[in-house]
mmCIF file of C-alpha atoms and ligand atoms in Angstrom:
data_model
loop_
_atom_site.group_PDB
_atom_site.id
_atom_site.type_symbol
_atom_site.label_atom_id
_atom_site.label_comp_id
_atom_site.label_asym_id
_atom_site.label_seq_id
_atom_site.Cartn_x
_atom_site.Cartn_y
_atom_site.Cartn_z
ATOM 1 C CA UNK A 135 118.623 73.402 128.071
ATOM 2 C CA UNK A 136 120.986 74.601 130.759
ATOM 3 C CA UNK A 137 124.103 76.344 129.564
ATOM 4 C CA UNK A 138 127.535 75.099 130.783
ATOM 5 C CA UNK A 139 127.624 78.294 132.852
ATOM 6 C CA UNK A 140 124.258 77.433 134.518
ATOM 7 C CA UNK A 141 125.487 73.910 135.254
ATOM 8 C CA UNK A 142 128.745 75.173 136.776
ATOM 9 C CA UNK A 143 127.576 78.398 138.420
ATOM 10 C CA UNK A 144 129.356 81.779 138.583
ATOM 11 C CA UNK A 145 130.843 81.211 142.069
ATOM 12 C CA UNK A 146 132.466 77.993 140.836
ATOM 13 C CA UNK A 147 133.910 79.896 137.910
ATOM 14 C CA UNK A 148 135.588 82.284 140.438
ATOM 15 C CA UNK A 149 136.860 79.282 142.415
ATOM 16 C CA UNK A 150 138.207 77.664 139.212
ATOM 17 C CA UNK A 151 140.145 80.761 138.266
ATOM 18 C CA UNK A 152 141.573 81.223 141.868
ATOM 19 C CA UNK A 153 142.794 77.567 141.830
ATOM 20 C CA UNK A 154 144.043 77.848 138.229
ATOM 21 C CA UNK A 155 146.316 80.737 139.027
ATOM 22 C CA UNK A 156 147.418 79.175 142.322
ATOM 23 C CA UNK A 157 148.693 76.089 140.403
ATOM 24 C CA UNK A 158 150.262 78.267 137.750
ATOM 25 C CA UNK A 159 152.181 80.404 140.342
ATOM 26 C CA UNK A 160 153.366 77.204 141.855
ATOM 27 C CA UNK A 161 155.017 76.140 138.719
ATOM 28 C CA UNK A 162 158.609 77.334 138.379
ATOM 29 C CA UNK A 163 158.427 77.653 134.613
ATOM 30 C CA UNK A 164 155.191 79.401 134.470
ATOM 31 C CA UNK A 165 155.551 81.777 137.411
ATOM 32 C CA UNK A 166 158.062 84.240 135.853
ATOM 33 C CA UNK A 167 155.513 85.209 133.128
ATOM 34 C CA UNK A 168 153.332 86.671 135.962
ATOM 35 C CA UNK A 169 156.028 88.698 137.801
ATOM 36 C CA UNK A 170 154.590 92.228 138.356
ATOM 37 C CA UNK A 171 151.255 91.431 137.027
ATOM 38 C CA UNK A 172 148.130 92.852 138.695
ATOM 39 C CA UNK A 173 146.661 89.409 139.578
ATOM 40 C CA UNK A 174 143.159 90.534 140.861
ATOM 41 C CA UNK A 175 142.622 92.367 137.528
ATOM 42 C CA UNK A 176 143.855 89.323 135.585
ATOM 43 C CA UNK A 177 141.613 87.017 137.541
ATOM 44 C CA UNK A 178 138.572 89.363 136.924
ATOM 45 C CA UNK A 179 139.248 89.275 133.226
ATOM 46 C CA UNK A 180 139.671 85.519 133.116
ATOM 47 C CA UNK A 181 136.403 84.923 135.144
ATOM 48 C CA UNK A 182 134.538 87.220 132.566
ATOM 49 C CA UNK A 183 136.096 85.366 129.658
ATOM 50 C CA UNK A 184 135.400 81.968 131.002
ATOM 51 C CA UNK A 185 131.719 82.913 131.957
ATOM 52 C CA UNK A 186 131.101 84.211 128.436
ATOM 53 C CA UNK A 187 132.736 81.155 126.793
ATOM 54 C CA UNK A 188 130.447 78.910 128.940
ATOM 55 C CA UNK A 189 127.286 80.799 127.802
ATOM 56 C CA UNK A 190 126.909 83.081 130.772
ATOM 57 C CA UNK A 191 125.590 86.686 130.445
ATOM 58 C CA UNK A 192 128.904 88.442 131.348
ATOM 59 C CA UNK A 193 130.553 90.321 128.453
ATOM 60 C CA UNK A 194 134.355 90.011 128.333
ATOM 61 C CA UNK A 195 135.857 93.445 128.874
ATOM 62 C CA UNK A 196 139.442 92.547 128.840
ATOM 63 C CA UNK A 197 141.947 93.118 126.015
ATOM 64 C CA UNK A 198 142.011 91.128 122.897
ATOM 65 C CA UNK A 199 143.904 87.926 123.674
ATOM 66 C CA UNK A 200 146.522 88.505 120.967
ATOM 67 C CA UNK A 201 147.254 92.049 122.255
ATOM 68 C CA UNK A 202 147.308 90.906 125.963
ATOM 69 C CA UNK A 203 149.928 88.180 125.306
ATOM 70 C CA UNK A 204 152.131 89.877 122.616
ATOM 71 C CA UNK A 205 155.796 89.873 123.228
ATOM 72 C CA UNK A 206 155.691 87.313 126.093
ATOM 73 C CA UNK A 207 157.216 84.724 123.906
ATOM 74 C CA UNK A 208 154.825 82.071 125.145
ATOM 75 C CA UNK A 209 155.908 78.670 123.992
ATOM 76 C CA UNK A 210 153.713 75.901 122.670
ATOM 77 C CA UNK A 211 154.709 73.727 125.680
ATOM 78 C CA UNK A 212 153.784 76.387 128.234
ATOM 79 C CA UNK A 213 150.537 76.952 126.412
ATOM 80 C CA UNK A 214 149.699 73.279 126.576
ATOM 81 C CA UNK A 215 150.616 73.193 130.241
ATOM 82 C CA UNK A 216 148.333 76.094 131.098
ATOM 83 C CA UNK A 217 145.522 74.527 129.115
ATOM 84 C CA UNK A 218 145.971 71.217 131.019
ATOM 85 C CA UNK A 219 145.885 72.986 134.264
ATOM 86 C CA UNK A 220 142.561 74.608 133.369
ATOM 87 C CA UNK A 221 141.072 71.403 132.273
ATOM 88 C CA UNK A 222 142.367 69.546 135.319
ATOM 89 C CA UNK A 223 140.942 72.176 137.726
ATOM 90 C CA UNK A 224 137.558 72.088 135.980
ATOM 91 C CA UNK A 225 137.318 68.287 135.748
ATOM 92 C CA UNK A 226 139.092 66.997 138.829
ATOM 93 C CA UNK A 227 138.526 69.732 141.344
ATOM 94 C CA UNK A 228 134.970 70.889 140.232
ATOM 95 C CA UNK A 229 133.518 67.850 138.545
ATOM 96 C CA UNK A 230 132.927 69.456 135.102
ATOM 97 C CA UNK A 231 131.388 66.901 132.729
ATOM 98 C CA UNK A 232 132.858 65.665 129.334
ATOM 99 C CA UNK A 233 130.710 68.006 127.379
ATOM 100 C CA UNK A 234 131.942 71.064 129.179
ATOM 101 C CA UNK A 235 135.583 69.828 128.889
ATOM 102 C CA UNK A 236 135.138 69.216 125.266
ATOM 103 C CA UNK A 237 133.801 72.734 124.701
ATOM 104 C CA UNK A 238 136.655 74.332 126.725
ATOM 105 C CA UNK A 239 139.207 72.202 124.793
ATOM 106 C CA UNK A 240 137.819 73.365 121.524
ATOM 107 C CA UNK A 241 138.016 77.024 122.570
ATOM 108 C CA UNK A 242 141.609 76.527 123.720
ATOM 109 C CA UNK A 243 142.392 75.176 120.275
ATOM 110 C CA UNK A 244 140.763 78.226 118.713
ATOM 111 C CA UNK A 245 142.657 80.838 120.684
ATOM 112 C CA UNK A 246 146.035 79.009 120.670
ATOM 113 C CA UNK A 247 147.218 80.900 117.531
ATOM 114 C CA UNK A 248 146.641 84.221 119.260
ATOM 115 C CA UNK A 249 148.633 83.392 122.355
ATOM 116 C CA UNK A 250 151.606 81.104 121.298
ATOM 117 C CA UNK A 251 154.542 83.073 119.816
ATOM 118 C CA UNK A 252 157.034 80.195 119.801
ATOM 119 C CA UNK A 253 155.763 77.020 118.098
ATOM 120 C CA UNK A 254 157.275 73.730 118.932
ATOM 121 C CA UNK A 255 160.386 72.963 116.985
ATOM 122 C CA UNK A 256 159.737 70.552 114.100
ATOM 123 C CA UNK A 257 161.027 67.149 115.072
ATOM 124 C CA UNK A 258 164.114 65.877 113.306
HETATM 125 C C1 HEM B 1458 145.313 78.976 127.877
HETATM 126 C C2 HEM B 1458 144.762 79.991 127.352
HETATM 127 C C3 HEM B 1458 144.820 81.378 128.011
HETATM 128 C C4 HEM B 1458 143.749 82.177 128.187
HETATM 129 C C5 HEM B 1458 142.296 81.889 127.887
HETATM 130 C C6 HEM B 1458 144.372 83.406 128.717
HETATM 131 C C7 HEM B 1458 143.578 84.522 129.127
HETATM 132 C C8 HEM B 1458 144.033 85.695 129.600
HETATM 133 C C9 HEM B 1458 143.222 86.941 129.854
HETATM 134 C C10 HEM B 1458 141.719 86.911 129.772
HETATM 135 C C11 HEM B 1458 144.095 87.846 130.215
HETATM 136 C C12 HEM B 1458 143.753 89.250 130.621
HETATM 137 C C13 HEM B 1458 143.791 90.193 129.416
HETATM 138 C C14 HEM B 1458 143.671 91.724 129.896
HETATM 139 O O1 HEM B 1458 144.536 92.173 130.568
HETATM 140 O O2 HEM B 1458 142.631 92.349 129.550
HETATM 141 C C15 HEM B 1458 145.432 87.339 130.109
HETATM 142 C C16 HEM B 1458 146.579 88.034 130.454
HETATM 143 C C17 HEM B 1458 147.790 87.374 130.673
HETATM 144 N N1 HEM B 1458 148.104 86.088 130.382
HETATM 145 FE FE1 HEM B 1458 146.946 84.753 129.563
HETATM 146 N N2 HEM B 1458 145.598 83.317 128.888
HETATM 147 C C18 HEM B 1458 146.033 82.112 128.385
HETATM 148 C C19 HEM B 1458 147.244 81.569 128.312
HETATM 149 C C20 HEM B 1458 148.376 82.200 128.833
HETATM 150 C C21 HEM B 1458 149.681 81.553 128.997
HETATM 151 C C22 HEM B 1458 150.088 80.150 128.446
HETATM 152 C C23 HEM B 1458 150.431 82.413 129.729
HETATM 153 C C24 HEM B 1458 151.888 82.308 130.078
HETATM 154 C C25 HEM B 1458 152.541 81.143 130.258
HETATM 155 C C26 HEM B 1458 149.688 83.612 129.994
HETATM 156 C C27 HEM B 1458 150.133 84.714 130.603
HETATM 157 C C28 HEM B 1458 149.418 85.842 130.812
HETATM 158 C C29 HEM B 1458 149.933 87.109 131.446
HETATM 159 C C30 HEM B 1458 151.322 87.261 132.065
HETATM 160 C C31 HEM B 1458 148.892 88.000 131.381
HETATM 161 C C32 HEM B 1458 148.957 89.473 131.913
HETATM 162 C C33 HEM B 1458 149.216 90.454 130.903
HETATM 163 C C34 HEM B 1458 149.148 91.932 131.428
HETATM 164 O O3 HEM B 1458 148.397 92.216 132.280
HETATM 165 O O4 HEM B 1458 150.074 92.545 131.009
HETATM 166 N N3 HEM B 1458 148.423 83.426 129.518
HETATM 167 N N4 HEM B 1458 145.337 85.997 129.725
#
């Protein structure tokens, strides 16, 4: 059976990552996190990560996600927004099917705890 990676294709993954960061850098709340960041390197690492999450042969050679995001004070809300951007780009711009979206959503749930440092305030 074809992996998600085979269905989508490596060049599509690169397009997804390009578009993903373009949308993020266009968001006034998210942009400041990326000030001074080496974007080509960041893109390369996210492409590797996404390829391996989707079942491709690339090994992820970036930093551990908790180490990479430590001290940024990423909020629950910003994490959710970034996750939505990724899902929207995959689904609406690149026609990813429900199975693939479900898989990515599951992984986003799994890594959330390593990236979010400021959980949403409890209501009330
Ligand atoms: C949604 C899930 C996320 C994934 C899968 C993800 C993935 C990654 C990856 C693979 C890297 C590169 C690590 C390395 O340098 O080796 C990275 C770095 C980074 N991420 Fe994320 N990220 C996520 C969410 C976020 C959010 C919500 C923000 C901020 C709003 C963010 C901001 C950054 C920044 C600024 C860096 C660069 C760190 C540096 O180079 O010093 N990320 N992320």
